[in-house]
Short mmCIF file of C-alpha atoms and ligand atoms in Angstrom, two decimals:
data_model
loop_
_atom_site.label_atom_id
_atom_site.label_comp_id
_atom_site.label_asym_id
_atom_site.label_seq_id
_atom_site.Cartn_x
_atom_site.Cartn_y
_atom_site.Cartn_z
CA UNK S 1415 -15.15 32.14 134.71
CA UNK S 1416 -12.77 34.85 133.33
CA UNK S 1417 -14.42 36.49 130.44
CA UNK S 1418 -11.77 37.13 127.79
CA UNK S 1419 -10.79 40.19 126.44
CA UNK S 1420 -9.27 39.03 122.96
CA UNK S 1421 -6.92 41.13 120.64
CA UNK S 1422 -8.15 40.97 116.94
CA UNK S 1423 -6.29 41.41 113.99
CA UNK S 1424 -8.63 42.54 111.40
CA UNK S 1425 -8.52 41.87 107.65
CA UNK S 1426 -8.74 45.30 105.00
CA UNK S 1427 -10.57 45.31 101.53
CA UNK S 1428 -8.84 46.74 98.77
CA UNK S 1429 -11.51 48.13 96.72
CA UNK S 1430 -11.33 50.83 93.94
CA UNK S 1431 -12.46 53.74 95.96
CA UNK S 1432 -10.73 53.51 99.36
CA UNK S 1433 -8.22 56.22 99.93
CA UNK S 1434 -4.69 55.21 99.06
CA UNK S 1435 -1.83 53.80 101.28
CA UNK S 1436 -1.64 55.07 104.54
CA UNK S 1437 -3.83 57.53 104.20
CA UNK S 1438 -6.80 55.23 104.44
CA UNK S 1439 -7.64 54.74 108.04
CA UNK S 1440 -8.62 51.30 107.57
CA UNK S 1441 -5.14 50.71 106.75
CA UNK S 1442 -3.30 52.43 108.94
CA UNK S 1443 -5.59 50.62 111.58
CA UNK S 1444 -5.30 47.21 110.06
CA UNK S 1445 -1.62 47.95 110.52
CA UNK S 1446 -1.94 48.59 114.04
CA UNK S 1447 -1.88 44.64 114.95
CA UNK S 1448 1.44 43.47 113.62
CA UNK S 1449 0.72 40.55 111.13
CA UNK S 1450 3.06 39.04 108.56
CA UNK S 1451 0.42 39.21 105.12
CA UNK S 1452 0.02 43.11 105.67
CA UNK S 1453 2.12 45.89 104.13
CA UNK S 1454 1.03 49.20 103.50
CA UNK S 1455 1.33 50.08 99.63
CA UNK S 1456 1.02 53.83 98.89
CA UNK S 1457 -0.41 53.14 95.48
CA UNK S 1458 -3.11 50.47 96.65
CA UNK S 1459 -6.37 51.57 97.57
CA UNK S 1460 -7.67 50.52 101.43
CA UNK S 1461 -11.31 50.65 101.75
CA UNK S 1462 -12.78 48.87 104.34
CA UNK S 1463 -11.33 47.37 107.90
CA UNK S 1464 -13.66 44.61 108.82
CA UNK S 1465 -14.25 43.65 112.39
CA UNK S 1466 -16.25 40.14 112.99
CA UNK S 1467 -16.91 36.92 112.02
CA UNK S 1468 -18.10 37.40 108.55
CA UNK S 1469 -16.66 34.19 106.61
CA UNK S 1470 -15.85 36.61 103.96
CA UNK S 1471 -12.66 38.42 105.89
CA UNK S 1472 -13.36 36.94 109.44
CA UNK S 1473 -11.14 38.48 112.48
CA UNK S 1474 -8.60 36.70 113.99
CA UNK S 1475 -7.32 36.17 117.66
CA UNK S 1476 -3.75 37.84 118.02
CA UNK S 1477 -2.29 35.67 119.88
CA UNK S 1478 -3.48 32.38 118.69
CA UNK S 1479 -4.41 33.14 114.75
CA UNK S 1480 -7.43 31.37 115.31
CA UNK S 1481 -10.35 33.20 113.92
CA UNK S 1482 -13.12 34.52 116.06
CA UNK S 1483 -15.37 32.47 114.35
CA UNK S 1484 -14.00 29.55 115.16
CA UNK S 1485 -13.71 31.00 119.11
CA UNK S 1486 -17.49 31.73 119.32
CA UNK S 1487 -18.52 28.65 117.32
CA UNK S 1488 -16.74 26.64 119.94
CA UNK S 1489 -17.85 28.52 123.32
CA UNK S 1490 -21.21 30.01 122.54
CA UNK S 1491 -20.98 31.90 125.98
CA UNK S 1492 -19.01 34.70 124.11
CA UNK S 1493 -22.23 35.51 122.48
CA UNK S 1494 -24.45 34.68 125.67
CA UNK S 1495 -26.68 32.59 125.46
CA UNK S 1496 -29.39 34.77 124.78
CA UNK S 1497 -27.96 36.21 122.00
CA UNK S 1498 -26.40 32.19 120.36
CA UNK S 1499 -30.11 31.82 120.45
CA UNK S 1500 -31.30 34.03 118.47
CA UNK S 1501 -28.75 34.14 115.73
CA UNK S 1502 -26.58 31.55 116.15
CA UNK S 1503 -22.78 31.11 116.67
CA UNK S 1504 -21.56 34.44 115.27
CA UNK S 1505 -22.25 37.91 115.81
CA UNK S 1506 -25.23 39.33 114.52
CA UNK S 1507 -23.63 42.53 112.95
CA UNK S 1508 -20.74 43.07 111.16
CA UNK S 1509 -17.78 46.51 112.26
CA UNK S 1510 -16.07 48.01 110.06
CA UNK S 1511 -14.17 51.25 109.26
CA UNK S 1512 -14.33 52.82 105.51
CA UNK S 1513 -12.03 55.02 104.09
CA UNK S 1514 -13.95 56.51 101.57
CA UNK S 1515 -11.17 58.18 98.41
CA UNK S 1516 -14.42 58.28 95.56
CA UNK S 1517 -17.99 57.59 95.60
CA UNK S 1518 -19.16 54.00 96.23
CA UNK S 1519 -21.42 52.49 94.48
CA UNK S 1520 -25.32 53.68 93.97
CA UNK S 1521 -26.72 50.91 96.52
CA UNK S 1522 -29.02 49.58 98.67
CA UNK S 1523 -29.56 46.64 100.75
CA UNK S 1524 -32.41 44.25 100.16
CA UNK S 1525 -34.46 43.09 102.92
CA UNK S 1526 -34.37 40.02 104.51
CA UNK S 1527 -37.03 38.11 102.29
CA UNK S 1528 -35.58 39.67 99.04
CA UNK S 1529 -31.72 38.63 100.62
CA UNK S 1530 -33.11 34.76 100.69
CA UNK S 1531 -34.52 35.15 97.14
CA UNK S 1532 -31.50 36.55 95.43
CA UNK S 1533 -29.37 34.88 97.79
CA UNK S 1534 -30.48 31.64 96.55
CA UNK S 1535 -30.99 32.99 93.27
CA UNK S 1536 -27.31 33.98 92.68
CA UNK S 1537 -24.83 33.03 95.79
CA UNK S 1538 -21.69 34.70 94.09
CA UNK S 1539 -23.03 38.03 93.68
CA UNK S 1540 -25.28 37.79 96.84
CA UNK S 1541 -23.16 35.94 99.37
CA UNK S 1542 -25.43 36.04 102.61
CA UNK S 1543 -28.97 35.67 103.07
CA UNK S 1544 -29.71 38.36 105.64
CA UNK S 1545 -30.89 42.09 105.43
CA UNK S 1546 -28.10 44.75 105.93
CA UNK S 1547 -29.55 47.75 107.67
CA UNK S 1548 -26.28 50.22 108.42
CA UNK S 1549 -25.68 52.78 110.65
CA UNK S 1550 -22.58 55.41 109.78
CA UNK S 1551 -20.72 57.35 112.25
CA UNK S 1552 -18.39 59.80 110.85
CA UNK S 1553 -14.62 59.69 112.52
CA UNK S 1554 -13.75 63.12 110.14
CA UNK S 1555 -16.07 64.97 107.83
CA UNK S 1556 -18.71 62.87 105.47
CA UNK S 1557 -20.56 63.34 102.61
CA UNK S 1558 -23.00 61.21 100.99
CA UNK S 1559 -26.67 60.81 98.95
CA UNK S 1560 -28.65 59.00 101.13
CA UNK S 1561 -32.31 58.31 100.84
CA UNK S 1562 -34.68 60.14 98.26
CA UNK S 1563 -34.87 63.88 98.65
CA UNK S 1564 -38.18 65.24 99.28
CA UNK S 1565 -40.37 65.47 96.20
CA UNK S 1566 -40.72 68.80 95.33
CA UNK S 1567 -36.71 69.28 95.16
CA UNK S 1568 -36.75 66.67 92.41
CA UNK S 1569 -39.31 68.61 90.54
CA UNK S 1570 -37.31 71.62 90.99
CA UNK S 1571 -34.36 69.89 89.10
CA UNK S 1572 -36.61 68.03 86.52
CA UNK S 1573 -37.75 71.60 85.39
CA UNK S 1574 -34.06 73.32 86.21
CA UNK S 1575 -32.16 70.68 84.12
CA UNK S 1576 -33.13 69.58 80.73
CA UNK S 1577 -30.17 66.98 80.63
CA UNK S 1578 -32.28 65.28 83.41
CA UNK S 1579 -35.37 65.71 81.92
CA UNK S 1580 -34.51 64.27 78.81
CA UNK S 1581 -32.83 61.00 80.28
CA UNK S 1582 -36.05 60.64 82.43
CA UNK S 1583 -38.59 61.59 79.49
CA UNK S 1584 -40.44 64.21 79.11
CA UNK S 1585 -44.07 62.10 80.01
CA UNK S 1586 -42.45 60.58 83.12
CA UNK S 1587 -41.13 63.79 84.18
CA UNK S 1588 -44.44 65.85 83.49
CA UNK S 1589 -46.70 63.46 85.77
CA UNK S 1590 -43.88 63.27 87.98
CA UNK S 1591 -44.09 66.95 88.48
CA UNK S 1592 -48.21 67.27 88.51
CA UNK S 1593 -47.85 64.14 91.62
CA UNK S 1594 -45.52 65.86 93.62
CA UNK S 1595 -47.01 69.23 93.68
CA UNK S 1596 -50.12 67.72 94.71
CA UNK S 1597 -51.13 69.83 98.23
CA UNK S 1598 -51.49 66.08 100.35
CA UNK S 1599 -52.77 63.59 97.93
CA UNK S 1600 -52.37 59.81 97.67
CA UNK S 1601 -48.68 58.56 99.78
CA UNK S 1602 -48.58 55.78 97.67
CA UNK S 1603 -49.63 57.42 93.95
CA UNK S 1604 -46.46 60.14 94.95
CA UNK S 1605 -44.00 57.01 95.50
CA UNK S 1606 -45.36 55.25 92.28
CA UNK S 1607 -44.66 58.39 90.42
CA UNK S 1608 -40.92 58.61 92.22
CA UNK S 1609 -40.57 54.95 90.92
CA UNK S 1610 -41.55 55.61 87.48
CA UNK S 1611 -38.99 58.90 87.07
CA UNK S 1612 -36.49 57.05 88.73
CA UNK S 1613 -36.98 54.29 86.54
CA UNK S 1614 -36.99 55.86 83.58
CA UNK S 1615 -33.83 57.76 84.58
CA UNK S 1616 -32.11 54.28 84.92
CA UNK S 1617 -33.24 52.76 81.66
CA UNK S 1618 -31.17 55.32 79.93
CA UNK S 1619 -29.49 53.82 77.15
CA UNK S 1620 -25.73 54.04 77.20
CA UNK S 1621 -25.27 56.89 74.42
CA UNK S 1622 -27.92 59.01 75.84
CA UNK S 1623 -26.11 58.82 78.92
CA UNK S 1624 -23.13 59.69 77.43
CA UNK S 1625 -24.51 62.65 75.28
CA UNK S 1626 -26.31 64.02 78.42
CA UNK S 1627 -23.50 64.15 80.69
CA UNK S 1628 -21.22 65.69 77.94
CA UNK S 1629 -24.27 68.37 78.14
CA UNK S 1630 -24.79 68.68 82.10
CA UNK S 1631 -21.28 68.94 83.07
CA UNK S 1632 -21.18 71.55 80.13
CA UNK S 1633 -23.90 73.22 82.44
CA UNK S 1634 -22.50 72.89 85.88
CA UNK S 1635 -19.27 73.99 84.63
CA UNK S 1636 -20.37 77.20 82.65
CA UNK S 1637 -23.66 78.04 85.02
CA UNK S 1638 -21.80 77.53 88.72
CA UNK S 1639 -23.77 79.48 91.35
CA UNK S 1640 -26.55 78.96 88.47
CA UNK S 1641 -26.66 75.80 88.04
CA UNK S 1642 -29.54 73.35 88.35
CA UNK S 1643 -31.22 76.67 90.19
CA UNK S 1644 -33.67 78.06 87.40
CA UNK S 1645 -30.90 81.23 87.05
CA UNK S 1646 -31.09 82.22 90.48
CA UNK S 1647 -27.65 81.74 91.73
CA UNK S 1648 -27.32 79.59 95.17
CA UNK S 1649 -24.93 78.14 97.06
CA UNK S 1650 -26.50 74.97 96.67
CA UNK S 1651 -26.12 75.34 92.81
CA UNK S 1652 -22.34 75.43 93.37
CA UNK S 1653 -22.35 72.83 96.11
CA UNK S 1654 -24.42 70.66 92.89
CA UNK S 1655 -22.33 72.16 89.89
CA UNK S 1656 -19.18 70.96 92.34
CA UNK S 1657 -20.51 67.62 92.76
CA UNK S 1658 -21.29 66.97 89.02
CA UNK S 1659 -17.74 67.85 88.45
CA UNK S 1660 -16.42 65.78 90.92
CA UNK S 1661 -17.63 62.87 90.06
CA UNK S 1662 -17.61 62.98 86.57
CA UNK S 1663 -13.47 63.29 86.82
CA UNK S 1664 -13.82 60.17 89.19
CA UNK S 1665 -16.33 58.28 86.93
CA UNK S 1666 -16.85 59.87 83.23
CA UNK S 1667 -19.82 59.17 81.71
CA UNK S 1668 -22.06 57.27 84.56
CA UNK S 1669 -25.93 57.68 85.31
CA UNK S 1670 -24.21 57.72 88.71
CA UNK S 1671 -23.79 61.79 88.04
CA UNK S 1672 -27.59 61.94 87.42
CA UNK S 1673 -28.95 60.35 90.37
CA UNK S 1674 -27.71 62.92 92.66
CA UNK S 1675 -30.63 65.32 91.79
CA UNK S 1676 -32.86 62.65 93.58
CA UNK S 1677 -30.83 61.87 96.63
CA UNK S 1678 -30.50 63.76 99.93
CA UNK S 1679 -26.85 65.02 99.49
CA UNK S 1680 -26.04 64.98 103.17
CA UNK S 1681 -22.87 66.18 104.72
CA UNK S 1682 -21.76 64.62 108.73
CA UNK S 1683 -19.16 65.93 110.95
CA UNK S 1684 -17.42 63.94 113.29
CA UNK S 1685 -19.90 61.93 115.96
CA UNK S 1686 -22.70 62.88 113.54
CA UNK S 1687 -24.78 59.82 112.17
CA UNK S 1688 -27.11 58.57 109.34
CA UNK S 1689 -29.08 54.87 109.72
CA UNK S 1690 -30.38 53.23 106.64
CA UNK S 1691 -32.60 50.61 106.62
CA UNK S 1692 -32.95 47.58 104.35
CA UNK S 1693 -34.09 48.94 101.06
CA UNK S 1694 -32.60 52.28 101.32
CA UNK S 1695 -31.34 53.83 98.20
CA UNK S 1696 -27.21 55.37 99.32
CA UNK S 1697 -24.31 56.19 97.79
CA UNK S 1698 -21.40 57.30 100.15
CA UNK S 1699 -19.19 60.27 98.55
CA UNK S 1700 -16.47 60.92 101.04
CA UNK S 1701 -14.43 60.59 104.28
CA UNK S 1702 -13.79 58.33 107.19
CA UNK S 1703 -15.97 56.44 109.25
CA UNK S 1704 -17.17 53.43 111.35
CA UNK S 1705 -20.22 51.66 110.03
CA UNK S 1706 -22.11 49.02 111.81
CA UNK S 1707 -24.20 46.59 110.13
CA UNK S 1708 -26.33 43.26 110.30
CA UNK S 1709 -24.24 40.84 109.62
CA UNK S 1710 -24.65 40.50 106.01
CA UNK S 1711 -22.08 41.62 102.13
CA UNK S 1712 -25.40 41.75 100.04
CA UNK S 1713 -25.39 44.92 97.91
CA UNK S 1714 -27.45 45.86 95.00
CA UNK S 1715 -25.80 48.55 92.83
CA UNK S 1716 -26.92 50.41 89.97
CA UNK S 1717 -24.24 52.94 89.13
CA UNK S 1718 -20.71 54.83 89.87
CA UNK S 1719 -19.17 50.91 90.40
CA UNK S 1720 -17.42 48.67 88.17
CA UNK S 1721 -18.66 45.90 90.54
CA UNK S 1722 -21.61 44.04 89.24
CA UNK S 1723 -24.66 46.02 88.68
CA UNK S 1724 -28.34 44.88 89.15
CA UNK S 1725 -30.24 47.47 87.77
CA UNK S 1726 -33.78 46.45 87.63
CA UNK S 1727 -33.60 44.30 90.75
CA UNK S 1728 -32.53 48.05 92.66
CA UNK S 1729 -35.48 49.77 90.79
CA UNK S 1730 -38.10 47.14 91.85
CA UNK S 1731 -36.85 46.91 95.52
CA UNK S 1732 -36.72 50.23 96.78
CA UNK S 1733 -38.97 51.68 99.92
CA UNK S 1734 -39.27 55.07 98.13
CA UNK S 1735 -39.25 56.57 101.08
CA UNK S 1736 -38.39 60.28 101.07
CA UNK S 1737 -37.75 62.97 103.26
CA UNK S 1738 -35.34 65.90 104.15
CA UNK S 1739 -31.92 65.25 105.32
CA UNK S 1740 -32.37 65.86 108.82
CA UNK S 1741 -34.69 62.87 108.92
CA UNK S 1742 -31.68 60.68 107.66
CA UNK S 1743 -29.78 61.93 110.30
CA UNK S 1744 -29.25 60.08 114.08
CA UNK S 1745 -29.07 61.80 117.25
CA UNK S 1746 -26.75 59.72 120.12
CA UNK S 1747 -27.83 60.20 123.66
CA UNK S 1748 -25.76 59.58 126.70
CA UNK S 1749 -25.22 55.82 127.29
CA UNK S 1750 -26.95 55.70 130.90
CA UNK S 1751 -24.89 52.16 131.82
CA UNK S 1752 -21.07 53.56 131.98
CA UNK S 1753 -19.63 56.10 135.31
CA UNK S 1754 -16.97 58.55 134.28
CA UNK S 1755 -14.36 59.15 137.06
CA UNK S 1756 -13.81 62.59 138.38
CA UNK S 1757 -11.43 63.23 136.46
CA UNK S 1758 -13.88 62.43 133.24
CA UNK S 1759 -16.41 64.64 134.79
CA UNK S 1760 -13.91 67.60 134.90
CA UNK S 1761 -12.50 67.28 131.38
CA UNK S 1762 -15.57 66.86 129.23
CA UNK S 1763 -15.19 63.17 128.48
CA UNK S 1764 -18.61 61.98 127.32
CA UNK S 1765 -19.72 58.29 126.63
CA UNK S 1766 -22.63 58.60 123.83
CA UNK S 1767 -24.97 55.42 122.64
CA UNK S 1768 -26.27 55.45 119.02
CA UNK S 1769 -29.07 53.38 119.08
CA UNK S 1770 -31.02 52.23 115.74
CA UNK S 1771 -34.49 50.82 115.62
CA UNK S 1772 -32.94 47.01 114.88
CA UNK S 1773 -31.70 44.41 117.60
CA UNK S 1774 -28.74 43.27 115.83
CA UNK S 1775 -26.42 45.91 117.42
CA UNK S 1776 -26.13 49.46 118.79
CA UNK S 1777 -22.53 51.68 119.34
CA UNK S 1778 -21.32 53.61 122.00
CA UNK S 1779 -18.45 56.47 121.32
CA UNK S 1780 -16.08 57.07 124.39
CA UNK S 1781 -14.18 60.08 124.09
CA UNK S 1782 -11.99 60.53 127.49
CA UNK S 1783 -9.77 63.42 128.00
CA UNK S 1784 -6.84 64.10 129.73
CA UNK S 1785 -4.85 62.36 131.92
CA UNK S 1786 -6.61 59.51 134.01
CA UNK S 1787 -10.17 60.35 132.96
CA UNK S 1788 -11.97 56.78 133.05
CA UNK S 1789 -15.31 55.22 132.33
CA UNK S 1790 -16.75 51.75 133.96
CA UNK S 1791 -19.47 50.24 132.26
CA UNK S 1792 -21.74 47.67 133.77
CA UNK S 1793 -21.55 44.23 132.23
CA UNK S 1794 -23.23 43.89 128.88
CA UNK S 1795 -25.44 40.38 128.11
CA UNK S 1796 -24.12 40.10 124.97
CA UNK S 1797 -20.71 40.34 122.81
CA UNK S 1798 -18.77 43.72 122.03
CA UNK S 1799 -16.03 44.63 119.72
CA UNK S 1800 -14.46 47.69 120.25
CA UNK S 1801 -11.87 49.77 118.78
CA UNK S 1802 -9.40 52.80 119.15
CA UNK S 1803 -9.79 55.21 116.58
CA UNK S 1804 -7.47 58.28 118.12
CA UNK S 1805 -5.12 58.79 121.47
CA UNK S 1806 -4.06 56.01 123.51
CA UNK S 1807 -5.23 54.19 126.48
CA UNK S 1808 -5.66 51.30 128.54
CA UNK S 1809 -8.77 48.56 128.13
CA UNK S 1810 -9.41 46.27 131.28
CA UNK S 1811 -11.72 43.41 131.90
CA UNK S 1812 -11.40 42.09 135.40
CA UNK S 1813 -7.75 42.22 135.67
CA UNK S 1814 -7.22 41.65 132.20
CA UNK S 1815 -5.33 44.86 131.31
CA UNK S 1816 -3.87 45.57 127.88
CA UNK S 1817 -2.87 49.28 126.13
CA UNK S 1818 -4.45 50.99 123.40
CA UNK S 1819 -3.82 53.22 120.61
CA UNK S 1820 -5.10 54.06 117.45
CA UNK S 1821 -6.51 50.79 115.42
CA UNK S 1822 -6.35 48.68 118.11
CA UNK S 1823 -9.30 46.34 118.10
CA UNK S 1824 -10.65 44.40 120.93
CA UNK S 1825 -13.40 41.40 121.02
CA UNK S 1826 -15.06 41.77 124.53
CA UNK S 1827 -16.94 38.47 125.90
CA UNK S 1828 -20.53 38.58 127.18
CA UNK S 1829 -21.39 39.62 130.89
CA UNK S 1830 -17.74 41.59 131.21
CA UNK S 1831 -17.22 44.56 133.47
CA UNK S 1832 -15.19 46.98 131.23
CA UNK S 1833 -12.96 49.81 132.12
CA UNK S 1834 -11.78 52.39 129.43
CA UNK S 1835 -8.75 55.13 131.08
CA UNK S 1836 -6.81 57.49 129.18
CA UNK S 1837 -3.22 57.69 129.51
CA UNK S 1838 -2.37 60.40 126.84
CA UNK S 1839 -1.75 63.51 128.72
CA UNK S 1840 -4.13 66.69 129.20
CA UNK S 1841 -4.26 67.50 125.23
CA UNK S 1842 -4.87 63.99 123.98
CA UNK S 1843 -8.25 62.41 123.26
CA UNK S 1844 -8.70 59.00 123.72
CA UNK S 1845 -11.70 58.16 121.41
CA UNK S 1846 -12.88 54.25 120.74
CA UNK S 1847 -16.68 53.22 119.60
CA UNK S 1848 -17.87 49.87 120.66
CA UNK S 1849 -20.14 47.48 118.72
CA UNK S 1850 -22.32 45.37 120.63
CA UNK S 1851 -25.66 43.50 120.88
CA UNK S 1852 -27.74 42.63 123.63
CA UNK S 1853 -31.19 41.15 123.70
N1 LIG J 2429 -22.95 51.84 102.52
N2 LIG J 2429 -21.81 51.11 102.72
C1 LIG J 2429 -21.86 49.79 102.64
O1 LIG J 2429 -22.89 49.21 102.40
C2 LIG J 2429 -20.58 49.01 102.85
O2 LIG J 2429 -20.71 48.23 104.03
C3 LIG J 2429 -20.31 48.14 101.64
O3 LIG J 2429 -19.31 47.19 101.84
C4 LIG J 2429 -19.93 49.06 100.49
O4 LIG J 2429 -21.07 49.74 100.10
C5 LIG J 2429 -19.42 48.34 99.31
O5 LIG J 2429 -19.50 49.33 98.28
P1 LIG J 2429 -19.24 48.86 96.80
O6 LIG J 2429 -20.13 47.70 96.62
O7 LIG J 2429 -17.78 48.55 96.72
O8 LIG J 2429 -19.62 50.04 95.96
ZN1 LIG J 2430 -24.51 50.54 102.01
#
């Protein structure tokens, strides 16, 4: 049986904070695959390209408009049968690119028990029932707050910066303080302290909000090098002053600005990785990448959106996990199941596997250089989608053979033998990451 090697055209959310026009990757990619309900606007935001079977924005088959949901519903050997099995006919995670202009939303992602409960609950505002854990690969320099930092940071800032203090209260703040400089002590009395200053951060009325940021962007802008560091001038106090800046012109007044002094602000360059798992507080800040994720839309936010907010319900849920940002970081290694040609070998090409602790889906980057460099990987028991993200190329399954450039997007069946080759010349790199889940 020929395993098919389908070209997708992929659907592109417009939401507030994607970059604009065609300077949003997702858009430029989405306008890749020629399709008449798709024109670039230079004053629209593009935010997200979306690469799957999610009902919400589901791919479709170039050639046939049929949507790939509809393709694996019908022939459940796309999957495998392995993976049909276990979660049905559809893929288990959901591929996107973002194209990040401003700061999404403070989020997180509830777990799979809390996803049935609110799911149920409130359908509109919690469309799937699953858990979302996410994995982000940067495609050109990140930032983002991502998972609490450790504790003894936040007490830095809780004594640094009396706009903080006062929106978390002084009482919270004080035992928040006395927990975390605790030499070992109780795991679970620190994160029930975190919870309470974080909680009483984001019960802030409006106007105090709004009188405390007037007073901490006062500081960051008058302080600089200063700021937020007890008088001792840093860099990181004008990395921090910078931020509070920047996202008060995006937002204005927003409790957003005041959860930064909790989060990990962590920075990726391209290839570099974070995972979060279900439950894990985030807020991306900037740049383009490709995320992978169960397949699931459910996100609880509490600030920097004008999307729905569920504040208490993100306070409750939270792991409270914390740790420094090299911890929230993911290291690839090289995917042992794929044979570079010679001519891969000699130019550098490497063909790395990012592989989070879930089963719904790991990536592999392929980054082939020069002329004729090629990788064959063995046949995967499971589904792929894959797409071009830079250079150009050719994609062949059996003697299926199509071209590739940038935003191409392919749907690979299970149990197919696929070969990658660059065509771009000596200075071009042909770079695509593959999604794909195999049990
Ligand atoms: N961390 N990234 C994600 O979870 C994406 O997959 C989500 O789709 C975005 O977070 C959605 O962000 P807004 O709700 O528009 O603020
Ligand atoms: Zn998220």
């Amino acid at each position: 049986m020929q395993v098919p090697l389908i070209r997708l055209q992929c659907g592109v959310n417009s939401y507030e904070w994607g970059k604009k026009g065609s300077d949003s990757a997702a858009a430029r990619f989405a306008a890749a695959t020629p399709s008449d309900d798709l024109s670039i606007r230079s004053d629209k935001p593009y935010a997200e390209l979306w690469m799957g079977t999610h009902p919400s924005n589901p791919s479709k088959d170039v050639n046939t408009g049929r949507t790939l949901l509809d393709l694996c519903s019908e022939n459940q050997l796309l999957l495998s049968q392995s993976v049909a099995a276990k979660y049905g006919a559809k893929l288990p995670f959901l591929f996107k690119v973002l194209s990040i202009n401003k700061a999404l939303s403070i989020q997180a992602h509830p777990n799979k028990k809390l996803a049935e409960q609110l799911h149920a609950r409130d359908p509109k505002n919690y469309p799937d029932d699953n858990h979302k854990p996410e994995m982000a690969i940067a495609i050109t320099p990140f930032e983002g707050l991502c998972g609490f930092r450790p504790l003894d940071e936040i007490a830095h800032f809780l004594e640094t910066v009396k706009p903080l203090r006062t929106l978390v209260g002084e009482e919270e703040a004080a035992q928040f303080i006395q927990a975390a400089k605790q030499e070992g002590g109780d795991e679970a009395a620190k994160k029930k302290a975190l919870q309470k200053a974080f909680g009483g951060l984001m019960s802030s009325s409006p106007e105090d909000v709004d009188r405390e940021t007037v007073n901490l962007v006062e500081l960051a802008k008058t302080e600089g090098e200063t700021f937020a560091a007890g008088g001792v001038s840093s860099t990181k106090g004008a990395v921090l002053a910078e931020l509070v800046t920047r996202l008060h012109g995006q937002f204005g007044s927003d409790i957003g600005i005041f959860v930064l002094f909790f989060l990990n602000f962590v920075t990726l360059q391209p290839g570099e990785a974070l995972f979060l798992v279900a439950d894990d507080i985030h807020a991306y800040v900037s740049g383009d990448i490709v995320e992978c994720m169960a397949a699931s839309d459910n996100v609880v936010r509490a600030g920097l959106t004008p999307k729905f907010k569920d504040v208490s319900t993100l306070v409750n849920m939270l792991t409270y996990n914390y740790a420094p940002i090299d911890q929230q970081k993911m290291t690839p290694t090289d995917y042992p199941y794929a044979t570079l040609n010679r001519a891969g070998y000699s130019s550098g090409s490497s063909v790395l596997l990012y592989d989070p602790p879930i089963d719904e889906f790991s990536v592999v980057r392929t980054l082939l250089r020069g002329d004729g460099a090629k990788a064959t990987f063995e046949p995967l028991e499971g589904p792929s989608i894959i797409i071009c993200t830079s250079g150009k190329g050719t994609i062949a399954v059996g003697p299926t053979k199509h071209e590739m450039k940038e935003g191409y997007v392919f749907f690979v069946g299970s149990t197919a033998e696929l070969v990658l080759e660059s065509t771009g010349g000596q200075d071009d790199e042909f770079i695509t990451y593959k999604a794909f889940c195999e049990i």
